[in-house]
PDB file of C-alpha atoms in Angstrom:
ATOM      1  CA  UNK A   1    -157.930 139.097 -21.978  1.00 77.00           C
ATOM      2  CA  UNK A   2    -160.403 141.097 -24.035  1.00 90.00           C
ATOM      3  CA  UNK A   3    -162.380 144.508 -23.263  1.00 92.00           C
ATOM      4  CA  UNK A   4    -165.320 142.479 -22.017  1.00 92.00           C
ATOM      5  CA  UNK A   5    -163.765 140.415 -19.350  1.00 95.00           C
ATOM      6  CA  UNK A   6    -161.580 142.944 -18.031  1.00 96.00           C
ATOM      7  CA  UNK A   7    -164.698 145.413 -17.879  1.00 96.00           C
ATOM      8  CA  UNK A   8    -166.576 142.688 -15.785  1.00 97.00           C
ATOM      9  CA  UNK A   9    -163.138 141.771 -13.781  1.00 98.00           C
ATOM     10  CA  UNK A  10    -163.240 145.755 -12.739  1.00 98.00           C
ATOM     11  CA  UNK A  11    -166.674 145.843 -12.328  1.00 98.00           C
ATOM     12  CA  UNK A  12    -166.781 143.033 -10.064  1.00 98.00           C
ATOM     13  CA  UNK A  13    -163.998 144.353  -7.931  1.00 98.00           C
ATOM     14  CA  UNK A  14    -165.698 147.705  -7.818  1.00 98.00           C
ATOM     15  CA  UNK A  15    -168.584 146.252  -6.562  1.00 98.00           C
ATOM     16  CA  UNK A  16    -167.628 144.291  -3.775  1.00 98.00           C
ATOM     17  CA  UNK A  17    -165.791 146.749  -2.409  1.00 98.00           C
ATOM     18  CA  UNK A  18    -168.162 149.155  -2.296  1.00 98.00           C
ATOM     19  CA  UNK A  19    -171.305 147.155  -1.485  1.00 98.00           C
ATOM     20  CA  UNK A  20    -169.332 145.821   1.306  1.00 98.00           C
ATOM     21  CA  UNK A  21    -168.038 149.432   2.719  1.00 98.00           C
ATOM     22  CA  UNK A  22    -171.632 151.032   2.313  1.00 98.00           C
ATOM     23  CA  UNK A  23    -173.613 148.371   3.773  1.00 98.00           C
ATOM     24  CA  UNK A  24    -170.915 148.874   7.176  1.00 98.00           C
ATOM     25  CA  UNK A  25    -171.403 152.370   6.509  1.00 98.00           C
ATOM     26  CA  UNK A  26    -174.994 151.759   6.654  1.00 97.00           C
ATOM     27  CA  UNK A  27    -174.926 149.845   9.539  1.00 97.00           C
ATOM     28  CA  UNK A  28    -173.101 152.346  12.218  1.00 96.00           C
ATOM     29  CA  UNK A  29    -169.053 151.010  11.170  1.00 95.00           C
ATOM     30  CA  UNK A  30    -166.375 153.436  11.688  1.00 94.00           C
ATOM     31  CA  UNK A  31    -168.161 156.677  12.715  1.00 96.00           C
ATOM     32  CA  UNK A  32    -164.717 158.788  13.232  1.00 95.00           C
ATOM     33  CA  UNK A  33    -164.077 158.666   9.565  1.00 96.00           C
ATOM     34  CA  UNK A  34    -167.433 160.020   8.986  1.00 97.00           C
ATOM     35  CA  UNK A  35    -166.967 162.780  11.376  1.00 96.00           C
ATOM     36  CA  UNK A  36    -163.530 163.331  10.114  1.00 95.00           C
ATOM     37  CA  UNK A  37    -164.318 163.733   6.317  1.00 97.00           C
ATOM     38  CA  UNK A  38    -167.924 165.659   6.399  1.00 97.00           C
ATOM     39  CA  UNK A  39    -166.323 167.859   9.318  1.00 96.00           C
ATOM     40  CA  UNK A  40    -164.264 169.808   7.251  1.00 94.00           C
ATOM     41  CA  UNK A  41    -166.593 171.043   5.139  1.00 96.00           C
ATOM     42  CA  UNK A  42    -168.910 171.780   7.969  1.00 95.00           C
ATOM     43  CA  UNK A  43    -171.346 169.456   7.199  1.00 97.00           C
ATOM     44  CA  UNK A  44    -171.734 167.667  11.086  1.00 96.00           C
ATOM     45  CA  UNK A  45    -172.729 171.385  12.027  1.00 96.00           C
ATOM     46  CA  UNK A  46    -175.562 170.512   9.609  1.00 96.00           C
ATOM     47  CA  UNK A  47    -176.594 166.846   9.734  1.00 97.00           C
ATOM     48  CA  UNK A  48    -175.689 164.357  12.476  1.00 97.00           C
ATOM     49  CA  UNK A  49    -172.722 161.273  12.193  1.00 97.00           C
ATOM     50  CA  UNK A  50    -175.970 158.690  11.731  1.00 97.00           C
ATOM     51  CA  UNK A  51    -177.468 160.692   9.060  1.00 98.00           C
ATOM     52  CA  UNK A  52    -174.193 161.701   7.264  1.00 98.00           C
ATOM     53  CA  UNK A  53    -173.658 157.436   7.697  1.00 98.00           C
ATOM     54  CA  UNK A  54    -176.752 156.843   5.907  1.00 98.00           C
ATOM     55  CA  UNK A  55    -176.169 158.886   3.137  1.00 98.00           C
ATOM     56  CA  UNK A  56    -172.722 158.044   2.010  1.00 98.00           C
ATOM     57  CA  UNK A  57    -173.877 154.431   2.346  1.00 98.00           C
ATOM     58  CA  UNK A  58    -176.781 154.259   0.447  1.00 98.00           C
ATOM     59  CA  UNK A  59    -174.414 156.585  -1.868  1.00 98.00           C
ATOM     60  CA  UNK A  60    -171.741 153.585  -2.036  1.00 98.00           C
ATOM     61  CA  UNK A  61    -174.615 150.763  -2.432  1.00 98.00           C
ATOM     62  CA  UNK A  62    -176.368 152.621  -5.394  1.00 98.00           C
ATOM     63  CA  UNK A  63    -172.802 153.222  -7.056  1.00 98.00           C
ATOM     64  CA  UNK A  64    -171.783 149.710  -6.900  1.00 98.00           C
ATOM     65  CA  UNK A  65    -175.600 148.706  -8.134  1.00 98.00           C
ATOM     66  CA  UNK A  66    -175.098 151.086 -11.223  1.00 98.00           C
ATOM     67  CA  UNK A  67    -171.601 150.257 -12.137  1.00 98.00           C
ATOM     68  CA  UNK A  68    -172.761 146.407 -12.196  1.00 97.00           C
ATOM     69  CA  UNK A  69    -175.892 147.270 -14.478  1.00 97.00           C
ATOM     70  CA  UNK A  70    -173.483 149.572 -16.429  1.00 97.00           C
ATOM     71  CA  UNK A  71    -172.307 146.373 -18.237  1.00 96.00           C
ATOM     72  CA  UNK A  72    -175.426 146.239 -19.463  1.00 96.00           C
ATOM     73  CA  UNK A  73    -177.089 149.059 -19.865  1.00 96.00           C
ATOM     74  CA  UNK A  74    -175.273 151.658 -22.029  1.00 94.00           C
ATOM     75  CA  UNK A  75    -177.241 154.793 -20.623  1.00 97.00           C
ATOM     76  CA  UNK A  76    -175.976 154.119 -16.222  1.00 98.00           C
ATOM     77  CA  UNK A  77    -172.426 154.699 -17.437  1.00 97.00           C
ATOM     78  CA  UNK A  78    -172.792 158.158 -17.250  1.00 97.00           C
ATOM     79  CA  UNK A  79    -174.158 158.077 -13.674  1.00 98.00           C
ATOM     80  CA  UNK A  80    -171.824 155.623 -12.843  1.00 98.00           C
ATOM     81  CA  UNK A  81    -168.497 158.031 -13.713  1.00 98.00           C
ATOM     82  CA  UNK A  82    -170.039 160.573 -12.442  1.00 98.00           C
ATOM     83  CA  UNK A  83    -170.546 158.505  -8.866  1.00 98.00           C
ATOM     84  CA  UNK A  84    -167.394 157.043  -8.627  1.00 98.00           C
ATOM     85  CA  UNK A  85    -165.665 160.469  -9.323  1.00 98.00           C
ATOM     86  CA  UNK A  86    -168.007 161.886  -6.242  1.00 98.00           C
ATOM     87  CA  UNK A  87    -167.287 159.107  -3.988  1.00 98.00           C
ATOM     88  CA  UNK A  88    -163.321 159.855  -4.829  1.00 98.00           C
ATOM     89  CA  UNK A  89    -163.495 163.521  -4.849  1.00 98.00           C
ATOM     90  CA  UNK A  90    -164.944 163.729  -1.465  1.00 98.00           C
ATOM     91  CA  UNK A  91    -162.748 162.735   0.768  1.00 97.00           C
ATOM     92  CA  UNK A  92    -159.529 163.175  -1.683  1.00 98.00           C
ATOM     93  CA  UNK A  93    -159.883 166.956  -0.935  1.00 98.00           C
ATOM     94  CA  UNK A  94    -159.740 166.338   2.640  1.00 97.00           C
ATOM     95  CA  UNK A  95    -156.114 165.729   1.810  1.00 97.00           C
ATOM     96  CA  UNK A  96    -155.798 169.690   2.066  1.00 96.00           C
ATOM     97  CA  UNK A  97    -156.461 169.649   5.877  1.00 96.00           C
ATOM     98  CA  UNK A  98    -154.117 169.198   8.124  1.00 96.00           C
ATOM     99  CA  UNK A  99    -155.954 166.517   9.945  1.00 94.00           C
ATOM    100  CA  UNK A 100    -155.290 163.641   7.535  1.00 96.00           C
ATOM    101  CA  UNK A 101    -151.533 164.213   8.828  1.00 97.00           C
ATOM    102  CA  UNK A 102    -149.967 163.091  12.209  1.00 96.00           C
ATOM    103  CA  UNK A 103    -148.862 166.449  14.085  1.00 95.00           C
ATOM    104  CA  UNK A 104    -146.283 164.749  16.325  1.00 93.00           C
ATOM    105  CA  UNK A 105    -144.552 163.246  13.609  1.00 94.00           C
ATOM    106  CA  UNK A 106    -143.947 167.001  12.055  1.00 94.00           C
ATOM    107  CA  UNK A 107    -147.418 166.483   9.649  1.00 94.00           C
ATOM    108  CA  UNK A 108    -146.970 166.656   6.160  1.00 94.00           C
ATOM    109  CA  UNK A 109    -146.216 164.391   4.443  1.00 93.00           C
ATOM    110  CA  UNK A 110    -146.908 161.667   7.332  1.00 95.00           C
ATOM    111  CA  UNK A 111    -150.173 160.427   6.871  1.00 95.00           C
ATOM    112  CA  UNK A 112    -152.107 159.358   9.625  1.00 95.00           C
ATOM    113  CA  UNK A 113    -156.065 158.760   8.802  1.00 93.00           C
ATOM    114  CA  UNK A 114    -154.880 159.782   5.404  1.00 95.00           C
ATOM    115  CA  UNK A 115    -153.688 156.559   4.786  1.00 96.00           C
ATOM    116  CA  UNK A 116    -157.125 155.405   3.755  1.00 96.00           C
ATOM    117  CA  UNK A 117    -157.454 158.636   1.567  1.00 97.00           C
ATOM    118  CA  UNK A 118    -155.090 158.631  -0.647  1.00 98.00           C
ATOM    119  CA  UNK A 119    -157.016 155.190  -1.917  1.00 98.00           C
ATOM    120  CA  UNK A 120    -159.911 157.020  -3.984  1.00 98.00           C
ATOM    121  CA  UNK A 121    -157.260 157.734  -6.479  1.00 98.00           C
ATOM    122  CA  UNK A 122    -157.565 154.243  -7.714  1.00 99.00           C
ATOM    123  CA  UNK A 123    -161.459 154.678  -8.127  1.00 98.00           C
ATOM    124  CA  UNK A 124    -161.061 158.088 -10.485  1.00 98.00           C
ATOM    125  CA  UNK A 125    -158.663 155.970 -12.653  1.00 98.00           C
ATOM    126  CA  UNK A 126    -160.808 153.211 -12.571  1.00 98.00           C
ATOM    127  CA  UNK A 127    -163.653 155.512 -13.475  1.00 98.00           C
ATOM    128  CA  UNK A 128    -161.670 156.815 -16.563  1.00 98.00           C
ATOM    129  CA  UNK A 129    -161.074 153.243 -18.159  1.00 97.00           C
ATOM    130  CA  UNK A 130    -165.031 151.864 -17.212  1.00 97.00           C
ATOM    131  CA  UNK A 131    -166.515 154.900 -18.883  1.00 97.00           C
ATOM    132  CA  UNK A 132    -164.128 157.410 -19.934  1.00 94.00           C
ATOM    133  CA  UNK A 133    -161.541 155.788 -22.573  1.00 91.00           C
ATOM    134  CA  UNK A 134    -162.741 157.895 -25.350  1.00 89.00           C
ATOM    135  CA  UNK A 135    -161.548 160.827 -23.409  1.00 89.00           C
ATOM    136  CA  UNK A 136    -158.262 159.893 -23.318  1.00 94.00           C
ATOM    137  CA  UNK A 137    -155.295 157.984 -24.986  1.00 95.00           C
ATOM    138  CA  UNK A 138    -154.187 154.497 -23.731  1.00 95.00           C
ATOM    139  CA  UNK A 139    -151.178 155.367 -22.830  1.00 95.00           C
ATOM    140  CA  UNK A 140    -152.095 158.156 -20.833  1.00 97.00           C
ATOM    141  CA  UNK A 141    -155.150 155.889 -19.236  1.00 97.00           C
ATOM    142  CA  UNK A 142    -152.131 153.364 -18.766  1.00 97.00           C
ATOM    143  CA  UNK A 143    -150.407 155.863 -16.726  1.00 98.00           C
ATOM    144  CA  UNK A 144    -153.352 157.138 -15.101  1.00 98.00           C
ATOM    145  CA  UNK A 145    -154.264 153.456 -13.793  1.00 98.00           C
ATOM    146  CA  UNK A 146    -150.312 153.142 -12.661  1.00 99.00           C
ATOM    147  CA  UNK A 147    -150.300 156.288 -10.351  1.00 98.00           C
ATOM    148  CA  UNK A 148    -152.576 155.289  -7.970  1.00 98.00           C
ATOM    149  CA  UNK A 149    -151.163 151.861  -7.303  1.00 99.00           C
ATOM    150  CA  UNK A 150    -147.616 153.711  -7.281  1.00 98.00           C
ATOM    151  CA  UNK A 151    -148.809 156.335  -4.688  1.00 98.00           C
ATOM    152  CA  UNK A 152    -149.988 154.049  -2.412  1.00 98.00           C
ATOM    153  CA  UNK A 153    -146.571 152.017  -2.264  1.00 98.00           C
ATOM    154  CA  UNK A 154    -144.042 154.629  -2.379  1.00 98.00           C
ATOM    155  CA  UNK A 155    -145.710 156.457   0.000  1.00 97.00           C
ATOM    156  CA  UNK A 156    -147.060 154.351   2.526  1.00 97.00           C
ATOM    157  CA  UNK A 157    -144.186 152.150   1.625  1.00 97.00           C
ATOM    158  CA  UNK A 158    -142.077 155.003   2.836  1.00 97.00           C
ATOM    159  CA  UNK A 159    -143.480 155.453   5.868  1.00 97.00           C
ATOM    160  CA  UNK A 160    -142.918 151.541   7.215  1.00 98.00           C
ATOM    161  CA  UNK A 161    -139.615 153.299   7.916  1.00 98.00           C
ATOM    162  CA  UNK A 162    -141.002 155.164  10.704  1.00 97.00           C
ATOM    163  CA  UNK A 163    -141.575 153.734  14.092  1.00 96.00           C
ATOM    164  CA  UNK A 164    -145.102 154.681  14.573  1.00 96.00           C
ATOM    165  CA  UNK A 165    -146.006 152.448  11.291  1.00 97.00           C
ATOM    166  CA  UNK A 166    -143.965 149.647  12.101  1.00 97.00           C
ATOM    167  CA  UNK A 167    -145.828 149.373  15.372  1.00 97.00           C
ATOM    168  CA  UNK A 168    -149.111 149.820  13.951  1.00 95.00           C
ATOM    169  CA  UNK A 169    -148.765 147.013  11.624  1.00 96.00           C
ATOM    170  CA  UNK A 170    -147.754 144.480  14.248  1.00 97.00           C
ATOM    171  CA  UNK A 171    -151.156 143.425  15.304  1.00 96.00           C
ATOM    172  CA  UNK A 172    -151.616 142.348  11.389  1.00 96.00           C
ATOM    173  CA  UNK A 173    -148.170 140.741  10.919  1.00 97.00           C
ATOM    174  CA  UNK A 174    -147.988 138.532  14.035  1.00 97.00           C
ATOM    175  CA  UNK A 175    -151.413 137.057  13.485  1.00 96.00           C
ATOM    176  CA  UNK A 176    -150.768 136.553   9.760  1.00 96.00           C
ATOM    177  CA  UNK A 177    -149.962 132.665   9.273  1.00 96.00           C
ATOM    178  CA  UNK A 178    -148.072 134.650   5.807  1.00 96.00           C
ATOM    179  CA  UNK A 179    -146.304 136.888   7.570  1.00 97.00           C
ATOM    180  CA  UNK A 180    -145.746 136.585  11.454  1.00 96.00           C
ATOM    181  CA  UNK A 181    -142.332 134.391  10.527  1.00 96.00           C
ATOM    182  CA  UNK A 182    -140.510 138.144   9.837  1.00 97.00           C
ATOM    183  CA  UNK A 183    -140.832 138.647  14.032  1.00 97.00           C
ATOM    184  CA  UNK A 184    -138.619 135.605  14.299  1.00 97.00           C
ATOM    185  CA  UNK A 185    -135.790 136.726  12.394  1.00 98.00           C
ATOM    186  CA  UNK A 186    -136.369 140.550  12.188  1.00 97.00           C
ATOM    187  CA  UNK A 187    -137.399 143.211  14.944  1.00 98.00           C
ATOM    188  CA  UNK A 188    -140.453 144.699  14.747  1.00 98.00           C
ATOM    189  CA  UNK A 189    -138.575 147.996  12.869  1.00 98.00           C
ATOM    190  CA  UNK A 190    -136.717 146.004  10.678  1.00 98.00           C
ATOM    191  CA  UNK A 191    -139.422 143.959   9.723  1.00 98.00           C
ATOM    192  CA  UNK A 192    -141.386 146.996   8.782  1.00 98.00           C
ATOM    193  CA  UNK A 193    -138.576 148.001   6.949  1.00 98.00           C
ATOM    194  CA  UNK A 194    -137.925 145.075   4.537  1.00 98.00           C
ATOM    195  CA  UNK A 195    -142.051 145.184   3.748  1.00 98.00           C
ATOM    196  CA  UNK A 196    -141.584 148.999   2.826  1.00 98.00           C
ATOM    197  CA  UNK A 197    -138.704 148.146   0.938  1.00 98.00           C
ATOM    198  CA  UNK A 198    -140.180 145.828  -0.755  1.00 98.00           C
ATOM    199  CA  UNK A 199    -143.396 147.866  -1.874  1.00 98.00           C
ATOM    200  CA  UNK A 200    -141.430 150.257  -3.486  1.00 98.00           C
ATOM    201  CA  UNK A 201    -139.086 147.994  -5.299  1.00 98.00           C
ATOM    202  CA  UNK A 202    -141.714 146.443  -6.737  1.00 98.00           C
ATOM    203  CA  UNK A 203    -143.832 149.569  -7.777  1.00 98.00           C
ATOM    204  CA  UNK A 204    -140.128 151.509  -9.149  1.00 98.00           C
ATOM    205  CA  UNK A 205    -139.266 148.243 -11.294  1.00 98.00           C
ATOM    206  CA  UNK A 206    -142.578 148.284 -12.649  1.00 98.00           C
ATOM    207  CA  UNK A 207    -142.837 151.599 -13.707  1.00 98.00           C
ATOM    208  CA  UNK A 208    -139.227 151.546 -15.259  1.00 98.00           C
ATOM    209  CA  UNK A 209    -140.127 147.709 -16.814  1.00 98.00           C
ATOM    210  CA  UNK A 210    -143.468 149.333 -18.489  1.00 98.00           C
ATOM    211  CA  UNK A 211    -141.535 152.691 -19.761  1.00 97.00           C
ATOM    212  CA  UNK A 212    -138.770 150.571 -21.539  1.00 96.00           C
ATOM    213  CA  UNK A 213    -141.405 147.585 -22.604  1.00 95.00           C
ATOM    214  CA  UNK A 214    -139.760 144.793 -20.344  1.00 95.00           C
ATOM    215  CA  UNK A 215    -141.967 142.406 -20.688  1.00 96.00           C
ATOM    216  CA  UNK A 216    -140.368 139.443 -18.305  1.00 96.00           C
ATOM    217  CA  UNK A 217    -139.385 142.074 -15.401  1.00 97.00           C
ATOM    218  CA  UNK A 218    -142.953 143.790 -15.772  1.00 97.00           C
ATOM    219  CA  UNK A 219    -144.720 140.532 -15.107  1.00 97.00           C
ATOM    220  CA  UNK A 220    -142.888 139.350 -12.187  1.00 98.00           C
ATOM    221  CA  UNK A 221    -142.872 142.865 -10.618  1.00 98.00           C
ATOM    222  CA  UNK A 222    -147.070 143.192 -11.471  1.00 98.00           C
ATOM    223  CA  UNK A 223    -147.138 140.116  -9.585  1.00 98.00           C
ATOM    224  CA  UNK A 224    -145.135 141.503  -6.402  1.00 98.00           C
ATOM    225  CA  UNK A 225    -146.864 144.235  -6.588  1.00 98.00           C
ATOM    226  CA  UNK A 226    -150.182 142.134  -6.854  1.00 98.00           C
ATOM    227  CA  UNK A 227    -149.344 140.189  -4.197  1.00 98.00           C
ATOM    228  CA  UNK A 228    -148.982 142.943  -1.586  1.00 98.00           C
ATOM    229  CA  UNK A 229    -152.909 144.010  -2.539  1.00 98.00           C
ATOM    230  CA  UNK A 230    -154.002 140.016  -2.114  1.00 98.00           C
ATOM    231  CA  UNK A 231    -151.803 139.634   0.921  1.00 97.00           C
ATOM    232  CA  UNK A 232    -153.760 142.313   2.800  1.00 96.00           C
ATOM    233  CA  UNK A 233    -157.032 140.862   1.648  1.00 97.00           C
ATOM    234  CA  UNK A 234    -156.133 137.544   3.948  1.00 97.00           C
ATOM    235  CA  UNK A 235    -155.899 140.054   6.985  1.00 96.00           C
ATOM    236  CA  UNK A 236    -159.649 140.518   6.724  1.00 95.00           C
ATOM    237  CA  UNK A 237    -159.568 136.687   7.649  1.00 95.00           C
ATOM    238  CA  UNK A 238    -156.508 136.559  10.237  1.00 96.00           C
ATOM    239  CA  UNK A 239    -156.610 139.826  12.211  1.00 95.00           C
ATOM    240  CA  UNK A 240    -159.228 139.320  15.359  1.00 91.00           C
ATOM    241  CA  UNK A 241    -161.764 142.135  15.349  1.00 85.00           C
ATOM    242  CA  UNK A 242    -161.898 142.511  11.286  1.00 89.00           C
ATOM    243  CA  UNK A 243    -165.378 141.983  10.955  1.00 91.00           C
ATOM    244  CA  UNK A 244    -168.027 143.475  13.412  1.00 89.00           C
ATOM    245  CA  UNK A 245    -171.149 141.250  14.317  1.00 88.00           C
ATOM    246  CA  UNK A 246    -172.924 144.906  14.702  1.00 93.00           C
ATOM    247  CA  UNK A 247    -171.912 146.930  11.271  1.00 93.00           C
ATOM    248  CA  UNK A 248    -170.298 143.956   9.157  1.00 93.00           C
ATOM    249  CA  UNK A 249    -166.698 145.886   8.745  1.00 93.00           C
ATOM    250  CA  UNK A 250    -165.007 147.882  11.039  1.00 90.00           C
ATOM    251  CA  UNK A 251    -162.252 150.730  10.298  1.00 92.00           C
ATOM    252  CA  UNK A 252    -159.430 147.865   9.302  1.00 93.00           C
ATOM    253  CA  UNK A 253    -161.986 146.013   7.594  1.00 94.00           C
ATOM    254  CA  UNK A 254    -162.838 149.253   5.362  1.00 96.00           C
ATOM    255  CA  UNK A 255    -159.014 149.823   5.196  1.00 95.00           C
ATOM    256  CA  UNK A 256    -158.196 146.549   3.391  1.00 96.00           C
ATOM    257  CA  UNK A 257    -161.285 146.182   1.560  1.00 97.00           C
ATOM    258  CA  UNK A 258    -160.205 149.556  -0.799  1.00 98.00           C
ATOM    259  CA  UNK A 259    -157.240 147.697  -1.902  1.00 98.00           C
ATOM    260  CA  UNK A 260    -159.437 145.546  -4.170  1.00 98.00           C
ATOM    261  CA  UNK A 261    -159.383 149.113  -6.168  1.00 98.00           C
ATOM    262  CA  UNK A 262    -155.356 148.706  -6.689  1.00 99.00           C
ATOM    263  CA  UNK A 263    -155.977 144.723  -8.210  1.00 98.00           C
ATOM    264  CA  UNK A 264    -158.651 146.091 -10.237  1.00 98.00           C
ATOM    265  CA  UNK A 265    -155.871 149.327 -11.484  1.00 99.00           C
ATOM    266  CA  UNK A 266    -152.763 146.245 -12.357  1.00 98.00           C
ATOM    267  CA  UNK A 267    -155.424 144.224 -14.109  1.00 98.00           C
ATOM    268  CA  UNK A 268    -156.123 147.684 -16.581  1.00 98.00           C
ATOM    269  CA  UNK A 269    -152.439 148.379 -16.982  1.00 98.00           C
ATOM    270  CA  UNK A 270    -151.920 144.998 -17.850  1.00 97.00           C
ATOM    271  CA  UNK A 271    -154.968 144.771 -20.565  1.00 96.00           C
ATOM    272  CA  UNK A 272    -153.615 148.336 -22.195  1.00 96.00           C
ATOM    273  CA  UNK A 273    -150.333 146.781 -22.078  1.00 96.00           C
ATOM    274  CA  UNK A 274    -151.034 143.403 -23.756  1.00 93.00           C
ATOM    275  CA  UNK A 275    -150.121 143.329 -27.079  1.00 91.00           C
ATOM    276  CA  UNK A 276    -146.130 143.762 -25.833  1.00 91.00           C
ATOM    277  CA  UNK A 277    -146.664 141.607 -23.221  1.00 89.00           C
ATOM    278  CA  UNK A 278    -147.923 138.907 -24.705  1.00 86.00           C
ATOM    279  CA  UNK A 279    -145.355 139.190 -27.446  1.00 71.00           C
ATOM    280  CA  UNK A 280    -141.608 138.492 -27.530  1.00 55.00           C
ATOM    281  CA  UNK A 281    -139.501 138.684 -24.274  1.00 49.00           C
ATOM    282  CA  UNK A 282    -137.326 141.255 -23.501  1.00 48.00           C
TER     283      UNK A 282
END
């Protein structure tokens, strides 16, 4: 796999994720999330749900436009960092309120809407290798690319343990031709549990299998950890109410469609990574 291929890989993935969240955006999905993000920085006092809609849709469509003409055209790859780094920031630093937390559950660090949040990681480190490798070493890009796809598992990973996750995963586990076999064997706690187990298994072996150049255990645990991102792409297709005749995507569909970001973050590590893991075993 070369620079060109993995930039196009990337920028693919990048793309169809966001074309496919604006355009819902555009189209009326999953007001709450609008209201929730632009309402802590006061912005719904200003401009109404619709219009705030509008805006961070058409914001998403351009982006994805730009950072598919990017390949192309040397001068949009300054406007595309730059809009993938706003389109992160945004609703990253709602992580400082409160709200993205679940109060009965004591708050921090249970994450309720933030669940969804703490995804834009994956699209600053993204940003970084697309347009930004010169400001940065490999290794440190290599890292950079790693965090967000280890964030996401060890912490929502964690919280499978909890009761309030393991029920709120049900709906895409029993309809999940995959998955719904764990409710014949497990209940629907432990069931949770062994996924969140799992996750962070996968994401603590890989981390420890890229440190100490493992090239064998790094491959099979890129692919578990792969597989969790392409296993929740096939909800889009199993869960009823995924996809809205009215706005395209609704909340879940949004949800899911941001994990394209993590596929797109293994496929960097593993293109920094290639020269050892491509070469002998370990």
């Amino acid at each position: 796999m070369n620079i060109l291929s993995t930039k196009k890989i990337v920028s693919t993935l990048i793309f169809i994720s966001l074309a496919l969240i604006g355009l819902s955006f555009l189209l009326g999905a999953n007001p709450k999330a609008i209201e929730a993000t632009y309402s802590i920085f006061n912005l719904t006092n200003i401009l109404s749900i619709h219009s705030l809609s509008n805006i961070t849709g058409t914001v998403m469509l351009i982006s994805a436009i730009i950072v598919l003409m990017s390949l192309k055209y040397e001068d949009l790859k300054p406007y595309a960092f730059s809009l993938l780094v706003l389109i992160a920031i945004i609703p990253l630093l709602t992580l400082l309120s409160p709200t993205r937390y679940i109060p009965a559950e004591g708050g921090f660090p249970v994450l309720g809407s933030g669940q969804g949040i703490i995804k834009y990681f994956a699209l600053i480190a993204l940003a970084f290798f697309m347009y930004g490798r010169d400001k940065i070493t490999m290794n440190n890009l290599s890292w950079l690319n790693f965090f967000p796809v280890a964030l996401v598992l060890l912490w929502i990973g964690g919280l499978k343990f909890m009761a309030f996750e393991a029920n709120g995963i049900v709906r895409l586990v029993e309809n999940s031709p995959f998955m719904s076999w764990l409710y014949d064997f497990f209940s629907v706690q432990m069931a949770s549990n062994l996924i969140g187990l799992f996750d962070i298994i996968a994401i603590i072996t890989l981390g420890i299998a890229i440190y100490k150049q493992w090239k064998v255990v790094a491959i099979i645990a890129a692919l578990a950890c792969a597989s969790v991102f392409i296993m929740t792409q096939t909800f889009l297709f199993t869960t009823p109410d995924t996809f809205s005749a009215e706005t395209l995507f609704g909340r879940l569909g949004q949800f899911v469609l941001k994990d394209l970001w993590f596929i797109a973050n293994l496929i960097v590590v593993a293109y920094i990574n290639r020269d050892w893991l491509v070469g002998k075993s370990k």
